[in-house]
Short mmCIF file of C-alpha atoms and ligand atoms in Angstrom, two decimals:
data_model
loop_
_atom_site.label_atom_id
_atom_site.label_comp_id
_atom_site.label_asym_id
_atom_site.label_seq_id
_atom_site.Cartn_x
_atom_site.Cartn_y
_atom_site.Cartn_z
CA MET A 1435 0.00 0.00 0.00
CA MET A 1436 1.33 3.39 -0.98
CA LEU A 1437 1.05 6.06 1.67
CA LEU A 1438 1.09 9.66 0.63
CA LEU A 1439 3.23 11.72 2.96
CA ARG A 1440 2.67 15.41 3.40
CA PRO A 1441 5.82 17.47 2.96
CA ASN A 1442 6.00 18.84 6.52
CA CYS A 1443 5.89 17.56 10.08
CA GLU A 1444 2.46 18.31 11.55
CA TRP A 1445 4.01 19.19 14.89
CA CYS A 1446 7.05 21.35 14.12
CA ASP A 1447 6.43 22.04 10.41
CA CYS A 1448 9.91 21.06 9.36
CA ASP A 1449 10.49 19.85 5.81
CA LEU A 1450 9.89 16.13 5.31
CA PRO A 1451 10.47 14.91 1.78
CA PRO A 1452 8.47 11.71 1.09
CA GLU A 1453 11.63 9.64 0.83
CA SER A 1454 13.14 11.06 4.00
CA PRO A 1455 14.35 8.48 6.53
CA ASP A 1456 13.28 10.97 9.20
CA ALA A 1457 9.59 10.84 8.25
CA ARG A 1458 7.11 8.93 10.42
CA ILE A 1459 3.42 8.36 9.76
CA CYS A 1460 0.50 7.53 12.07
CA SER A 1461 -2.33 5.06 11.55
CA TYR A 1462 -4.39 7.77 9.85
CA GLU A 1463 -1.56 9.14 7.73
CA CYS A 1464 -0.58 12.17 9.76
CA THR A 1465 3.10 12.87 9.16
CA TYR A 1466 5.77 13.77 11.68
CA CYS A 1467 9.53 13.96 11.86
CA VAL A 1468 11.33 11.31 13.89
CA HIS A 1469 12.50 13.95 16.33
CA CYS A 1470 8.95 14.91 17.36
CA VAL A 1471 7.79 11.28 17.47
CA GLU A 1472 10.58 10.26 19.82
CA THR A 1473 10.87 13.35 22.03
CA VAL A 1474 7.40 14.94 22.07
CA LEU A 1475 4.73 12.52 20.87
CA HIS A 1476 6.17 9.24 22.20
CA ASN A 1477 4.71 7.26 19.29
CA VAL A 1478 1.16 8.58 19.75
CA CYS A 1479 -0.27 10.91 17.11
CA ALA A 1480 -1.11 14.35 18.50
CA THR A 1481 -3.89 14.85 15.95
CA CYS A 1482 -5.89 11.62 16.01
CA GLY A 1483 -4.39 9.56 18.82
CA GLY A 1484 -3.31 6.80 16.47
CA GLY A 1485 -0.11 4.88 16.82
CA ILE A 1486 2.91 5.95 14.80
CA CYS A 1487 4.95 3.42 12.91
CA SER A 1488 8.09 3.90 10.90
ZN1 ZN B 2177 8.61 17.53 13.80
ZN1 ZN B 2178 -2.75 10.88 13.21
#
């Protein structure tokens, strides 16, 4: 399944190119950078509460 990634982290709005190894996506396709996922969100989406997988 292809997931469409938005170009910016939804938390800090940093640039996240679709092929970036720093991009993370939640169960409902919200996009975050790995920094926010690990230090702020702790693998729980701030928008929808879904889990975030790499
Ligand atoms: Zn971020
Ligand atoms: Zn989400």
